[in-house]
Short mmCIF file of C-alpha atoms in Angstrom, two decimals:
data_model
loop_
_atom_site.label_atom_id
_atom_site.label_comp_id
_atom_site.label_asym_id
_atom_site.label_seq_id
_atom_site.Cartn_x
_atom_site.Cartn_y
_atom_site.Cartn_z
CA ARG A 1 3.97 -12.56 -15.94
CA SER A 2 2.19 -10.67 -13.10
CA PRO A 3 -0.32 -12.22 -10.96
CA ALA A 4 -3.95 -11.36 -11.50
CA VAL A 5 -5.42 -10.33 -8.33
CA ASP A 6 -8.87 -9.15 -7.50
CA PRO A 7 -8.44 -6.35 -4.87
CA ALA A 8 -11.68 -7.40 -3.18
CA ALA A 9 -10.05 -10.74 -2.51
CA LEU A 10 -7.30 -8.96 -0.50
CA THR A 11 -10.04 -7.12 1.34
CA ARG A 12 -11.61 -10.34 2.39
CA LEU A 13 -8.47 -12.17 3.19
CA PHE A 14 -6.47 -9.53 5.09
CA GLY A 15 -9.02 -7.01 6.10
CA LEU A 16 -7.39 -4.27 3.73
CA THR A 17 -9.50 -1.21 2.68
CA ARG A 18 -10.30 -0.86 -1.02
CA ALA A 19 -7.37 1.75 -1.34
CA GLU A 20 -4.99 -0.54 0.40
CA ALA A 21 -5.86 -3.61 -1.74
CA LYS A 22 -5.51 -1.41 -4.93
CA PHE A 23 -2.08 -0.35 -3.72
CA ALA A 24 -1.01 -3.83 -2.73
CA THR A 25 -2.04 -5.21 -6.08
CA LEU A 26 0.27 -2.45 -7.93
CA LEU A 27 3.08 -3.46 -5.67
CA MET A 28 2.56 -7.14 -6.68
CA THR A 29 3.33 -6.25 -10.45
CA GLY A 30 6.61 -4.74 -9.38
CA THR A 31 5.61 -1.13 -9.16
CA THR A 32 7.30 0.98 -6.73
CA VAL A 33 5.68 2.70 -3.74
CA GLU A 34 6.36 6.05 -5.39
CA ASP A 35 4.87 4.90 -8.89
CA ALA A 36 1.89 3.26 -7.25
CA SER A 37 1.22 6.50 -5.38
CA THR A 38 1.30 8.41 -8.63
CA THR A 39 -0.81 5.90 -10.52
CA LEU A 40 -3.42 6.02 -7.74
CA GLY A 41 -3.31 10.12 -7.69
CA ILE A 42 -2.24 9.98 -4.01
CA GLY A 43 0.88 11.70 -2.26
CA ILE A 44 3.86 9.43 -1.54
CA ASN A 45 3.26 10.04 2.24
CA THR A 46 -0.17 8.40 1.73
CA GLY A 47 1.41 5.65 -0.35
CA ARG A 48 3.80 4.97 2.54
CA ALA A 49 0.97 5.06 5.13
CA HIS A 50 -0.93 2.43 2.97
CA LEU A 51 2.12 0.34 2.94
CA ARG A 52 2.61 0.56 6.82
CA ARG A 53 -0.81 -0.42 7.32
CA ILE A 54 -0.88 -3.26 4.81
CA LEU A 55 2.17 -4.67 6.61
CA MET A 56 0.60 -4.51 9.97
CA LYS A 57 -2.71 -6.15 8.64
CA THR A 58 -0.69 -9.13 7.00
CA ASP A 59 1.68 -9.43 9.89
CA THR A 60 4.65 -8.90 7.63
CA GLY A 61 7.75 -6.90 8.60
CA ARG A 62 9.13 -6.02 5.20
CA GLN A 63 7.89 -5.26 1.65
CA ALA A 64 9.73 -8.35 0.31
CA ASP A 65 7.80 -10.46 2.97
CA LEU A 66 4.54 -8.85 2.00
CA LEU A 67 5.05 -9.47 -1.69
CA ARG A 68 5.98 -13.16 -0.98
CA LEU A 69 2.81 -13.64 0.98
CA LEU A 70 0.56 -12.02 -1.52
CA ILE A 71 2.10 -13.93 -4.47
CA VAL A 72 1.91 -17.30 -2.54
CA CYS A 73 -1.77 -16.52 -1.67
CA SER A 74 -2.53 -15.65 -5.30
CA GLY A 75 -1.08 -19.12 -6.48
CA GLN A 76 -2.91 -21.13 -3.90
CA ILE A 77 -6.46 -19.68 -4.43
CA SER A 78 -8.18 -18.10 -7.30
CA LEU A 79 -8.13 -14.25 -6.57
CA SER A 80 -9.39 -13.00 -10.01
#
């Protein structure tokens, strides 16, 4: 079961832009960076830039750490 996350909550919690928050929610469902980029209608380089900025804003160093943080946050507080 995928976590139901409100992108606006990620914006409030981590200071993500709306685009970054939407991208992060797709990653949380197991979507690859490439597929998330396609879904959002952005280029792969833009998707990778989103990921880099999200990692920086959440103080995580790897995508796995980011997903762990986001999933833990979604389980601790109501994000949807």
